[in-house]
């Protein structure tokens, strides 16, 4: 009679199994290596394919007829990718305009493999038109006569694979504004902007337009209706720094209206972004600090569209709403290319011009 020890039997079977496994691995290690490589490649390519399907332009020009066109010479224009935002929280961001200008860095040629959270939920593109006379520059007491805004949001915010890159217009606001200091438009101003005397005569004044626009922001969940404070992260965008920094500050003074909290936020000068980007394309090194403003050729809206390889300006140049829509087209293209959309303009609501007297008064003798 043979006495069997079940524990020893189990151990020996396990050892036999382990030895067989080691033997198998030793013989077929090449096969296993190849199999692992194949599995890894399939995973990576499937993931990349999904990403490219959502942001096709990140690596290749879009198909002909697509609303986002390829640049005239893609090799001249390296893509600038988002970098990660570890500092971004879900709370509305406080104004960081002044430091943002100093810190704005464009990363060129950086590989885009990390998951990125966009810093803004929405962009408010604004291009005001204002009273003017021939030869009056930006130091003159212009009064706003058109207030057009395109609200843009990320179409692919819920994208789980990579960065967001599809920025689209979701709504528009437009109102003419009645000027009060010089209610009569000059012929030069009407010819420049296409705005008629009748349009401004029947328009609400600036304070009323601000109220109407605040309602628009409330309806879109961007501000708190009571405090007027942002409850979503949004950034103002304009062609040049003038719209909020100069026109709005001057108008608030003339209208004796305090600058609303929702207007004191971050401002992105789109012209500067595109003009710098056009310069950076000739210097595709890893990290490029922005060159001084004086070294950058300032591109107007039609030139920005051309630099980005987009179809020509649509509509009437210097019509506020048409300018705004074309700036929005530029924004969409910048987003598609992965250009980081950050504020780069400082706002000082208490800025004073030498024509400003006491409480809304325009000192005529200084003009
Ligand atoms: P824009 O956004 O370029 O259409 O211009 C905004 C505002 O700037 C205009 O409504 C005018 O008040 C002023 N402006 C633009 N170009 C001129 C110009 N050449 N001379 C005087 N004012 C101008
Ligand atoms: Mg403008
Ligand atoms: Mg304009």
mmCIF file of C-alpha atoms and ligand atoms in Angstrom:
data_model
loop_
_atom_site.group_PDB
_atom_site.id
_atom_site.type_symbol
_atom_site.label_atom_id
_atom_site.label_comp_id
_atom_site.label_asym_id
_atom_site.label_seq_id
_atom_site.Cartn_x
_atom_site.Cartn_y
_atom_site.Cartn_z
ATOM 1 C CA UNK A 1 0.000 0.000 0.000
ATOM 2 C CA UNK A 2 1.398 3.355 -1.087
ATOM 3 C CA UNK A 3 1.001 6.278 1.253
ATOM 4 C CA UNK A 4 0.396 9.498 -0.601
ATOM 5 C CA UNK A 5 1.090 12.934 0.824
ATOM 6 C CA UNK A 6 -1.418 15.329 -0.868
ATOM 7 C CA UNK A 7 0.661 18.439 0.039
ATOM 8 C CA UNK A 8 3.834 17.033 -1.554
ATOM 9 C CA UNK A 9 1.878 15.954 -4.633
ATOM 10 C CA UNK A 10 0.444 19.454 -5.072
ATOM 11 C CA UNK A 11 3.883 21.065 -4.684
ATOM 12 C CA UNK A 12 5.491 18.753 -7.191
ATOM 13 C CA UNK A 13 2.715 19.348 -9.778
ATOM 14 C CA UNK A 14 3.139 23.116 -9.303
ATOM 15 C CA UNK A 15 6.921 22.839 -9.738
ATOM 16 C CA UNK A 16 6.428 20.746 -12.886
ATOM 17 C CA UNK A 17 4.027 23.369 -14.255
ATOM 18 C CA UNK A 18 6.491 26.170 -13.428
ATOM 19 C CA UNK A 19 9.382 24.333 -15.107
ATOM 20 C CA UNK A 20 7.268 23.684 -18.226
ATOM 21 C CA UNK A 21 6.320 27.368 -18.330
ATOM 22 C CA UNK A 22 9.950 28.495 -18.058
ATOM 23 C CA UNK A 23 10.892 26.005 -20.772
ATOM 24 C CA UNK A 24 8.107 27.307 -23.019
ATOM 25 C CA UNK A 25 9.174 30.904 -22.434
ATOM 26 C CA UNK A 26 12.809 30.065 -23.142
ATOM 27 C CA UNK A 27 11.928 28.466 -26.469
ATOM 28 C CA UNK A 28 9.304 30.970 -27.580
ATOM 29 C CA UNK A 29 10.604 34.245 -26.196
ATOM 30 C CA UNK A 30 10.958 35.663 -29.709
ATOM 31 C CA UNK A 31 7.347 34.796 -30.503
ATOM 32 C CA UNK A 32 6.202 36.367 -27.243
ATOM 33 C CA UNK A 33 8.234 39.519 -27.932
ATOM 34 C CA UNK A 34 6.737 39.902 -31.403
ATOM 35 C CA UNK A 35 3.215 39.264 -30.051
ATOM 36 C CA UNK A 36 3.680 41.971 -27.385
ATOM 37 C CA UNK A 37 4.932 44.427 -30.005
ATOM 38 C CA UNK A 38 1.949 43.717 -32.267
ATOM 39 C CA UNK A 39 -0.513 44.215 -29.383
ATOM 40 C CA UNK A 40 1.202 47.492 -28.391
ATOM 41 C CA UNK A 41 1.200 48.798 -31.993
ATOM 42 C CA UNK A 42 -2.485 48.009 -32.502
ATOM 43 C CA UNK A 43 -3.370 49.821 -29.242
ATOM 44 C CA UNK A 44 -1.350 52.933 -30.132
ATOM 45 C CA UNK A 45 -2.628 53.186 -33.711
ATOM 46 C CA UNK A 46 -6.239 52.668 -32.707
ATOM 47 C CA UNK A 47 -5.939 55.451 -30.143
ATOM 48 C CA UNK A 48 -4.166 57.814 -32.568
ATOM 49 C CA UNK A 49 -6.765 57.089 -35.268
ATOM 50 C CA UNK A 50 -9.561 58.041 -32.905
ATOM 51 C CA UNK A 51 -7.751 61.244 -31.949
ATOM 52 C CA UNK A 52 -7.114 62.238 -35.565
ATOM 53 C CA UNK A 53 -10.723 61.568 -36.431
ATOM 54 C CA UNK A 54 -11.718 64.206 -33.870
ATOM 55 C CA UNK A 55 -8.915 66.713 -34.610
ATOM 56 C CA UNK A 56 -7.930 65.815 -38.188
ATOM 57 C CA UNK A 57 -5.800 68.893 -38.721
ATOM 58 C CA UNK A 58 -3.338 68.225 -35.929
ATOM 59 C CA UNK A 59 -1.157 66.235 -38.241
ATOM 60 C CA UNK A 60 -2.581 66.656 -41.726
ATOM 61 C CA UNK A 61 -4.367 69.388 -43.719
ATOM 62 C CA UNK A 62 -8.160 69.022 -43.820
ATOM 63 C CA UNK A 63 -9.980 67.745 -46.854
ATOM 64 C CA UNK A 64 -10.815 70.236 -49.601
ATOM 65 C CA UNK A 65 -14.080 72.039 -49.065
ATOM 66 C CA UNK A 66 -13.754 71.728 -45.308
ATOM 67 C CA UNK A 67 -14.456 74.898 -43.349
ATOM 68 C CA UNK A 68 -10.960 74.684 -41.858
ATOM 69 C CA UNK A 69 -8.536 74.946 -44.751
ATOM 70 C CA UNK A 70 -4.895 73.980 -44.816
ATOM 71 C CA UNK A 71 -2.304 76.762 -44.942
ATOM 72 C CA UNK A 72 -0.900 77.703 -48.320
ATOM 73 C CA UNK A 73 2.408 76.126 -47.366
ATOM 74 C CA UNK A 74 2.015 73.869 -44.363
ATOM 75 C CA UNK A 75 5.742 73.314 -43.976
ATOM 76 C CA UNK A 76 6.176 77.034 -43.269
ATOM 77 C CA UNK A 77 3.712 76.936 -40.395
ATOM 78 C CA UNK A 78 4.574 74.518 -37.609
ATOM 79 C CA UNK A 79 1.711 73.587 -35.324
ATOM 80 C CA UNK A 80 1.850 75.024 -31.803
ATOM 81 C CA UNK A 81 0.363 72.660 -29.310
ATOM 82 C CA UNK A 82 -1.368 73.089 -25.978
ATOM 83 C CA UNK A 83 0.694 72.423 -22.917
ATOM 84 C CA UNK A 84 -0.786 70.891 -19.778
ATOM 85 C CA UNK A 85 -2.591 73.063 -17.264
ATOM 86 C CA UNK A 86 -1.873 71.780 -13.831
ATOM 87 C CA UNK A 87 -2.946 75.108 -12.313
ATOM 88 C CA UNK A 88 -6.455 75.164 -13.773
ATOM 89 C CA UNK A 89 -9.337 74.690 -11.373
ATOM 90 C CA UNK A 90 -13.066 74.436 -12.060
ATOM 91 C CA UNK A 91 -13.728 77.710 -10.242
ATOM 92 C CA UNK A 92 -14.040 80.917 -12.346
ATOM 93 C CA UNK A 93 -10.472 82.133 -12.900
ATOM 94 C CA UNK A 94 -9.602 85.477 -11.317
ATOM 95 C CA UNK A 95 -8.150 88.096 -13.635
ATOM 96 C CA UNK A 96 -4.517 87.304 -14.380
ATOM 97 C CA UNK A 97 -4.205 89.668 -17.333
ATOM 98 C CA UNK A 98 -1.056 91.568 -16.385
ATOM 99 C CA UNK A 99 0.995 88.539 -15.428
ATOM 100 C CA UNK A 100 -0.393 86.580 -18.364
ATOM 101 C CA UNK A 101 1.147 89.060 -20.802
ATOM 102 C CA UNK A 102 4.584 88.591 -19.267
ATOM 103 C CA UNK A 103 4.255 84.850 -19.033
ATOM 104 C CA UNK A 104 2.798 84.137 -22.443
ATOM 105 C CA UNK A 105 5.087 81.570 -23.994
ATOM 106 C CA UNK A 106 4.516 79.816 -27.269
ATOM 107 C CA UNK A 107 5.669 76.228 -27.392
ATOM 108 C CA UNK A 108 6.571 75.152 -30.863
ATOM 109 C CA UNK A 109 6.897 71.610 -32.129
ATOM 110 C CA UNK A 110 5.961 70.013 -28.797
ATOM 111 C CA UNK A 111 4.440 66.547 -29.160
ATOM 112 C CA UNK A 112 0.789 66.425 -28.127
ATOM 113 C CA UNK A 113 0.259 63.216 -26.215
ATOM 114 C CA UNK A 114 -1.014 64.367 -22.831
ATOM 115 C CA UNK A 115 -4.596 65.022 -21.807
ATOM 116 C CA UNK A 116 -5.289 68.759 -21.582
ATOM 117 C CA UNK A 117 -8.063 70.644 -19.894
ATOM 118 C CA UNK A 118 -8.895 73.884 -21.748
ATOM 119 C CA UNK A 119 -8.512 76.940 -19.481
ATOM 120 C CA UNK A 120 -11.703 78.574 -20.761
ATOM 121 C CA UNK A 121 -15.226 77.244 -21.181
ATOM 122 C CA UNK A 122 -16.164 80.063 -23.536
ATOM 123 C CA UNK A 123 -14.757 82.928 -25.576
ATOM 124 C CA UNK A 124 -16.553 86.235 -26.189
ATOM 125 C CA UNK A 125 -15.331 87.736 -29.440
ATOM 126 C CA UNK A 126 -16.005 91.482 -29.561
ATOM 127 C CA UNK A 127 -15.266 94.076 -32.231
ATOM 128 C CA UNK A 128 -16.882 97.409 -31.419
ATOM 129 C CA UNK A 129 -17.351 100.252 -33.852
ATOM 130 C CA UNK A 130 -17.157 103.786 -32.531
ATOM 131 C CA UNK A 131 -17.594 107.411 -33.526
ATOM 132 C CA UNK A 132 -14.579 108.881 -35.269
ATOM 133 C CA UNK A 133 -13.447 111.616 -37.581
ATOM 134 C CA UNK A 134 -10.808 111.531 -40.234
ATOM 135 C CA UNK A 135 -7.392 111.579 -38.599
ATOM 136 C CA UNK A 136 -8.630 110.864 -35.048
ATOM 137 C CA UNK A 137 -6.552 108.127 -33.486
ATOM 138 C CA UNK A 138 -7.177 105.896 -30.490
ATOM 139 C CA UNK A 139 -6.594 108.771 -28.026
ATOM 140 C CA UNK A 140 -9.801 110.523 -29.132
ATOM 141 C CA UNK A 141 -13.043 110.270 -27.085
ATOM 142 C CA UNK A 142 -14.668 107.695 -29.359
ATOM 143 C CA UNK A 143 -18.157 106.576 -28.366
ATOM 144 C CA UNK A 144 -19.217 102.998 -29.061
ATOM 145 C CA UNK A 145 -21.927 102.767 -31.749
ATOM 146 C CA UNK A 146 -22.007 98.989 -32.391
ATOM 147 C CA UNK A 147 -21.692 96.166 -29.831
ATOM 148 C CA UNK A 148 -21.396 92.809 -31.619
ATOM 149 C CA UNK A 149 -20.335 89.633 -29.797
ATOM 150 C CA UNK A 150 -19.871 86.034 -30.946
ATOM 151 C CA UNK A 151 -20.064 83.501 -28.116
ATOM 152 C CA UNK A 152 -17.768 80.567 -28.859
ATOM 153 C CA UNK A 153 -17.592 77.235 -27.054
ATOM 154 C CA UNK A 154 -15.693 73.975 -27.398
ATOM 155 C CA UNK A 155 -17.595 71.513 -29.530
ATOM 156 C CA UNK A 156 -15.442 68.597 -28.327
ATOM 157 C CA UNK A 157 -15.249 69.474 -24.644
ATOM 158 C CA UNK A 158 -16.115 65.935 -23.635
ATOM 159 C CA UNK A 159 -13.294 64.540 -25.761
ATOM 160 C CA UNK A 160 -11.693 61.849 -23.626
ATOM 161 C CA UNK A 161 -8.741 61.142 -25.880
ATOM 162 C CA UNK A 162 -6.701 64.320 -26.137
ATOM 163 C CA UNK A 163 -6.996 68.080 -26.380
ATOM 164 C CA UNK A 164 -10.047 70.067 -27.327
ATOM 165 C CA UNK A 165 -9.594 71.647 -30.736
ATOM 166 C CA UNK A 166 -13.022 72.459 -32.127
ATOM 167 C CA UNK A 167 -14.174 75.950 -31.257
ATOM 168 C CA UNK A 168 -17.493 77.081 -32.720
ATOM 169 C CA UNK A 169 -19.911 80.007 -32.532
ATOM 170 C CA UNK A 170 -22.935 79.023 -30.451
ATOM 171 C CA UNK A 171 -24.699 82.390 -30.319
ATOM 172 C CA UNK A 172 -24.393 86.029 -31.289
ATOM 173 C CA UNK A 173 -25.420 89.320 -29.755
ATOM 174 C CA UNK A 174 -25.582 92.577 -31.688
ATOM 175 C CA UNK A 175 -26.877 96.013 -30.893
ATOM 176 C CA UNK A 176 -26.201 99.483 -32.220
ATOM 177 C CA UNK A 177 -25.548 102.077 -29.524
ATOM 178 C CA UNK A 178 -26.714 105.677 -29.397
ATOM 179 C CA UNK A 179 -23.806 108.094 -28.813
ATOM 180 C CA UNK A 180 -24.463 110.923 -26.371
ATOM 181 C CA UNK A 181 -21.458 113.252 -26.416
ATOM 182 C CA UNK A 182 -21.456 113.644 -30.252
ATOM 183 C CA UNK A 183 -24.780 112.094 -31.369
ATOM 184 C CA UNK A 184 -24.197 113.122 -34.998
ATOM 185 C CA UNK A 185 -22.025 110.657 -36.931
ATOM 186 C CA UNK A 186 -19.392 112.091 -39.258
ATOM 187 C CA UNK A 187 -19.581 111.157 -42.928
ATOM 188 C CA UNK A 188 -16.143 109.556 -42.484
ATOM 189 C CA UNK A 189 -17.483 107.315 -39.702
ATOM 190 C CA UNK A 190 -20.556 106.270 -41.694
ATOM 191 C CA UNK A 191 -18.433 105.497 -44.764
ATOM 192 C CA UNK A 192 -15.926 103.532 -42.653
ATOM 193 C CA UNK A 193 -18.381 101.459 -40.645
ATOM 194 C CA UNK A 194 -21.464 101.373 -42.881
ATOM 195 C CA UNK A 195 -23.536 102.400 -39.840
ATOM 196 C CA UNK A 196 -26.249 104.968 -40.585
ATOM 197 C CA UNK A 197 -27.466 107.906 -38.521
ATOM 198 C CA UNK A 198 -30.929 106.321 -38.387
ATOM 199 C CA UNK A 199 -29.495 103.103 -36.892
ATOM 200 C CA UNK A 200 -27.828 104.891 -33.991
ATOM 201 C CA UNK A 201 -30.736 107.323 -33.488
ATOM 202 C CA UNK A 202 -33.103 104.445 -32.785
ATOM 203 C CA UNK A 203 -30.583 102.441 -30.746
ATOM 204 C CA UNK A 204 -30.479 102.140 -26.936
ATOM 205 C CA UNK A 205 -27.783 104.046 -25.049
ATOM 206 C CA UNK A 206 -24.664 102.272 -23.734
ATOM 207 C CA UNK A 207 -26.000 101.551 -20.218
ATOM 208 C CA UNK A 208 -29.086 99.923 -21.706
ATOM 209 C CA UNK A 209 -26.990 97.833 -24.092
ATOM 210 C CA UNK A 210 -24.847 96.677 -21.165
ATOM 211 C CA UNK A 211 -28.012 95.519 -19.381
ATOM 212 C CA UNK A 212 -29.273 93.714 -22.496
ATOM 213 C CA UNK A 213 -25.922 92.045 -22.931
ATOM 214 C CA UNK A 214 -25.729 91.039 -19.257
ATOM 215 C CA UNK A 215 -29.031 89.258 -19.827
ATOM 216 C CA UNK A 216 -27.479 87.428 -22.780
ATOM 217 C CA UNK A 217 -24.590 86.317 -20.548
ATOM 218 C CA UNK A 218 -27.005 85.215 -17.818
ATOM 219 C CA UNK A 219 -29.092 83.233 -20.287
ATOM 220 C CA UNK A 220 -25.937 81.384 -21.329
ATOM 221 C CA UNK A 221 -25.003 80.641 -17.729
ATOM 222 C CA UNK A 222 -21.835 82.727 -17.936
ATOM 223 C CA UNK A 223 -22.513 85.209 -15.121
ATOM 224 C CA UNK A 224 -24.452 85.335 -11.909
ATOM 225 C CA UNK A 225 -27.561 87.481 -12.603
ATOM 226 C CA UNK A 226 -27.354 89.242 -9.232
ATOM 227 C CA UNK A 227 -23.661 89.959 -8.773
ATOM 228 C CA UNK A 228 -22.712 89.996 -12.468
ATOM 229 C CA UNK A 229 -19.673 87.912 -11.582
ATOM 230 C CA UNK A 230 -18.501 85.159 -13.943
ATOM 231 C CA UNK A 231 -19.698 81.675 -13.005
ATOM 232 C CA UNK A 232 -18.029 80.040 -15.992
ATOM 233 C CA UNK A 233 -14.525 80.619 -17.276
ATOM 234 C CA UNK A 234 -14.660 82.965 -20.262
ATOM 235 C CA UNK A 235 -12.209 85.200 -22.044
ATOM 236 C CA UNK A 236 -12.789 88.314 -24.167
ATOM 237 C CA UNK A 237 -11.193 88.220 -27.608
ATOM 238 C CA UNK A 238 -10.639 91.081 -30.014
ATOM 239 C CA UNK A 239 -8.582 92.216 -32.976
ATOM 240 C CA UNK A 240 -5.912 94.295 -31.236
ATOM 241 C CA UNK A 241 -6.000 95.405 -27.601
ATOM 242 C CA UNK A 242 -8.299 98.397 -28.138
ATOM 243 C CA UNK A 243 -11.854 97.119 -27.725
ATOM 244 C CA UNK A 244 -12.105 96.450 -23.990
ATOM 245 C CA UNK A 245 -8.890 98.180 -22.906
ATOM 246 C CA UNK A 246 -9.643 101.520 -24.639
ATOM 247 C CA UNK A 247 -13.128 101.806 -26.207
ATOM 248 C CA UNK A 248 -15.014 100.267 -23.281
ATOM 249 C CA UNK A 249 -13.053 102.166 -20.607
ATOM 250 C CA UNK A 250 -13.617 105.479 -22.437
ATOM 251 C CA UNK A 251 -17.310 104.707 -22.989
ATOM 252 C CA UNK A 252 -17.862 103.815 -19.336
ATOM 253 C CA UNK A 253 -16.374 107.177 -18.399
ATOM 254 C CA UNK A 254 -18.547 109.136 -20.878
ATOM 255 C CA UNK A 255 -21.669 107.168 -19.863
ATOM 256 C CA UNK A 256 -20.797 107.487 -16.147
ATOM 257 C CA UNK A 257 -21.294 103.743 -15.939
ATOM 258 C CA UNK A 258 -19.064 101.616 -13.690
ATOM 259 C CA UNK A 259 -17.310 98.875 -15.631
ATOM 260 C CA UNK A 260 -19.328 95.694 -14.981
ATOM 261 C CA UNK A 261 -17.432 92.847 -13.268
ATOM 262 C CA UNK A 262 -17.947 90.626 -16.312
ATOM 263 C CA UNK A 263 -16.032 93.136 -18.461
ATOM 264 C CA UNK A 264 -13.000 93.335 -16.194
ATOM 265 C CA UNK A 265 -11.879 89.807 -16.984
ATOM 266 C CA UNK A 266 -9.238 88.341 -19.217
ATOM 267 C CA UNK A 267 -8.652 89.723 -22.700
ATOM 268 C CA UNK A 268 -6.994 87.939 -25.591
ATOM 269 C CA UNK A 269 -5.640 90.077 -28.420
ATOM 270 C CA UNK A 270 -6.141 87.725 -31.368
ATOM 271 C CA UNK A 271 -4.126 89.930 -33.716
ATOM 272 C CA UNK A 272 -1.110 89.615 -31.450
ATOM 273 C CA UNK A 273 -1.469 85.841 -31.215
ATOM 274 C CA UNK A 274 -1.609 85.444 -35.006
ATOM 275 C CA UNK A 275 1.122 88.017 -35.661
ATOM 276 C CA UNK A 276 3.460 86.291 -33.187
ATOM 277 C CA UNK A 277 2.511 82.904 -34.541
ATOM 278 C CA UNK A 278 3.393 84.056 -38.082
ATOM 279 C CA UNK A 279 6.837 85.142 -36.784
ATOM 280 C CA UNK A 280 7.322 81.938 -34.770
ATOM 281 C CA UNK A 281 6.765 79.830 -37.858
ATOM 282 C CA UNK A 282 10.202 80.935 -39.078
ATOM 283 C CA UNK A 283 11.776 79.833 -35.801
ATOM 284 C CA UNK A 284 10.446 76.376 -35.012
ATOM 285 C CA UNK A 285 12.675 75.703 -32.011
ATOM 286 C CA UNK A 286 11.390 74.129 -28.813
ATOM 287 C CA UNK A 287 10.261 77.104 -26.709
ATOM 288 C CA UNK A 288 10.107 80.609 -28.144
ATOM 289 C CA UNK A 289 9.573 83.656 -25.946
ATOM 290 C CA UNK A 290 7.437 86.283 -27.580
ATOM 291 C CA UNK A 291 9.523 88.852 -29.384
ATOM 292 C CA UNK A 292 8.999 92.504 -28.374
ATOM 293 C CA UNK A 293 5.833 94.012 -29.833
ATOM 294 C CA UNK A 294 7.871 96.347 -32.058
ATOM 295 C CA UNK A 295 9.478 93.406 -33.858
ATOM 296 C CA UNK A 296 6.171 91.900 -34.876
ATOM 297 C CA UNK A 297 4.409 92.899 -38.082
ATOM 298 C CA UNK A 298 0.830 93.573 -36.992
ATOM 299 C CA UNK A 299 -1.595 91.696 -39.234
ATOM 300 C CA UNK A 300 -5.117 93.051 -39.825
ATOM 301 C CA UNK A 301 -8.049 90.630 -40.024
ATOM 302 C CA UNK A 302 -7.769 89.901 -43.789
ATOM 303 C CA UNK A 303 -4.017 89.347 -43.368
ATOM 304 C CA UNK A 304 -4.586 87.050 -40.374
ATOM 305 C CA UNK A 305 -6.988 84.945 -42.434
ATOM 306 C CA UNK A 306 -4.441 84.779 -45.242
ATOM 307 C CA UNK A 307 -1.586 83.893 -42.898
ATOM 308 C CA UNK A 308 -3.660 81.004 -41.586
ATOM 309 C CA UNK A 309 -4.504 79.846 -45.110
ATOM 310 C CA UNK A 310 -8.214 80.563 -44.687
ATOM 311 C CA UNK A 311 -10.564 81.930 -47.380
ATOM 312 C CA UNK A 312 -10.743 85.743 -47.619
ATOM 313 C CA UNK A 313 -12.620 88.066 -45.237
ATOM 314 C CA UNK A 314 -16.353 87.502 -45.424
ATOM 315 C CA UNK A 315 -18.713 90.503 -45.326
ATOM 316 C CA UNK A 316 -17.900 94.177 -44.951
ATOM 317 C CA UNK A 317 -14.637 95.249 -43.322
ATOM 318 C CA UNK A 318 -15.262 97.648 -40.362
ATOM 319 C CA UNK A 319 -18.819 96.409 -39.915
ATOM 320 C CA UNK A 320 -18.697 95.352 -36.259
ATOM 321 C CA UNK A 321 -20.613 92.097 -36.684
ATOM 322 C CA UNK A 322 -18.679 91.077 -39.823
ATOM 323 C CA UNK A 323 -15.331 91.881 -38.176
ATOM 324 C CA UNK A 324 -16.419 89.850 -35.142
ATOM 325 C CA UNK A 325 -17.444 86.821 -37.203
ATOM 326 C CA UNK A 326 -14.155 86.864 -39.080
ATOM 327 C CA UNK A 327 -12.169 87.108 -35.830
ATOM 328 C CA UNK A 328 -14.189 84.090 -34.697
ATOM 329 C CA UNK A 329 -13.064 82.258 -37.856
ATOM 330 C CA UNK A 330 -9.479 83.045 -36.898
ATOM 331 C CA UNK A 331 -10.141 81.730 -33.370
ATOM 332 C CA UNK A 332 -11.574 78.500 -34.746
ATOM 333 C CA UNK A 333 -8.484 77.988 -36.885
ATOM 334 C CA UNK A 334 -6.087 78.773 -34.027
ATOM 335 C CA UNK A 335 -7.914 76.241 -31.860
ATOM 336 C CA UNK A 336 -7.828 73.673 -34.656
ATOM 337 C CA UNK A 337 -4.065 74.090 -34.848
ATOM 338 C CA UNK A 338 -3.733 73.685 -31.105
ATOM 339 C CA UNK A 339 -2.503 77.247 -30.488
ATOM 340 C CA UNK A 340 -2.835 78.050 -26.815
ATOM 341 C CA UNK A 341 -5.585 80.648 -26.323
ATOM 342 C CA UNK A 342 -4.566 82.723 -23.317
ATOM 343 C CA UNK A 343 -5.108 86.333 -22.252
ATOM 344 C CA UNK A 344 -2.347 88.706 -23.286
ATOM 345 C CA UNK A 345 -3.784 92.171 -22.627
ATOM 346 C CA UNK A 346 -3.983 94.151 -19.387
ATOM 347 C CA UNK A 347 -7.111 96.122 -18.535
ATOM 348 C CA UNK A 348 -7.176 99.172 -16.307
ATOM 349 C CA UNK A 349 -10.773 100.322 -15.726
ATOM 350 C CA UNK A 350 -9.419 103.512 -14.107
ATOM 351 C CA UNK A 351 -7.232 104.498 -17.017
ATOM 352 C CA UNK A 352 -7.513 108.203 -17.832
ATOM 353 C CA UNK A 353 -7.032 110.187 -21.047
ATOM 354 C CA UNK A 354 -6.175 113.877 -20.961
ATOM 355 C CA UNK A 355 -9.560 114.884 -22.442
ATOM 356 C CA UNK A 356 -11.320 113.428 -19.378
ATOM 357 C CA UNK A 357 -12.662 116.020 -16.983
ATOM 358 C CA UNK A 358 -14.829 115.406 -13.962
ATOM 359 C CA UNK A 359 -17.467 112.671 -14.002
ATOM 360 C CA UNK A 360 -18.132 111.956 -17.674
ATOM 361 C CA UNK A 361 -17.096 115.403 -18.893
ATOM 362 C CA UNK A 362 -15.130 115.673 -22.175
ATOM 363 C CA UNK A 363 -12.728 118.616 -22.091
ATOM 364 C CA UNK A 364 -13.253 119.959 -25.639
ATOM 365 C CA UNK A 365 -10.303 122.353 -25.478
ATOM 366 C CA UNK A 366 -7.876 119.425 -25.147
ATOM 367 C CA UNK A 367 -8.907 117.884 -28.483
HETATM 368 P P1 LIG B 1 -12.257 98.503 -36.614
HETATM 369 O O1 LIG B 1 -12.552 97.524 -35.562
HETATM 370 O O2 LIG B 1 -10.926 98.382 -37.238
HETATM 371 O O3 LIG B 1 -13.361 98.438 -37.613
HETATM 372 O O4 LIG B 1 -12.278 99.936 -35.940
HETATM 373 C C1 LIG B 1 -12.951 100.226 -34.757
HETATM 374 C C2 LIG B 1 -13.133 101.679 -34.652
HETATM 375 O O5 LIG B 1 -11.860 102.331 -34.690
HETATM 376 C C3 LIG B 1 -13.904 102.323 -35.786
HETATM 377 O O6 LIG B 1 -15.298 102.215 -35.615
HETATM 378 C C4 LIG B 1 -13.439 103.757 -35.658
HETATM 379 O O7 LIG B 1 -14.068 104.437 -34.609
HETATM 380 C C5 LIG B 1 -11.976 103.590 -35.306
HETATM 381 N N1 LIG B 1 -11.174 103.604 -36.534
HETATM 382 C C6 LIG B 1 -10.812 102.576 -37.283
HETATM 383 N N2 LIG B 1 -10.096 102.947 -38.342
HETATM 384 C C7 LIG B 1 -10.024 104.300 -38.277
HETATM 385 C C8 LIG B 1 -9.416 105.318 -39.075
HETATM 386 N N3 LIG B 1 -8.735 105.023 -40.160
HETATM 387 N N4 LIG B 1 -9.529 106.586 -38.677
HETATM 388 C C9 LIG B 1 -10.213 106.917 -37.572
HETATM 389 N N5 LIG B 1 -10.797 106.019 -36.766
HETATM 390 C C10 LIG B 1 -10.711 104.729 -37.118
HETATM 391 MG MG1 LIG B 2 -11.714 96.342 -34.267
HETATM 392 MG MG1 LIG B 3 -14.435 96.675 -36.576
#
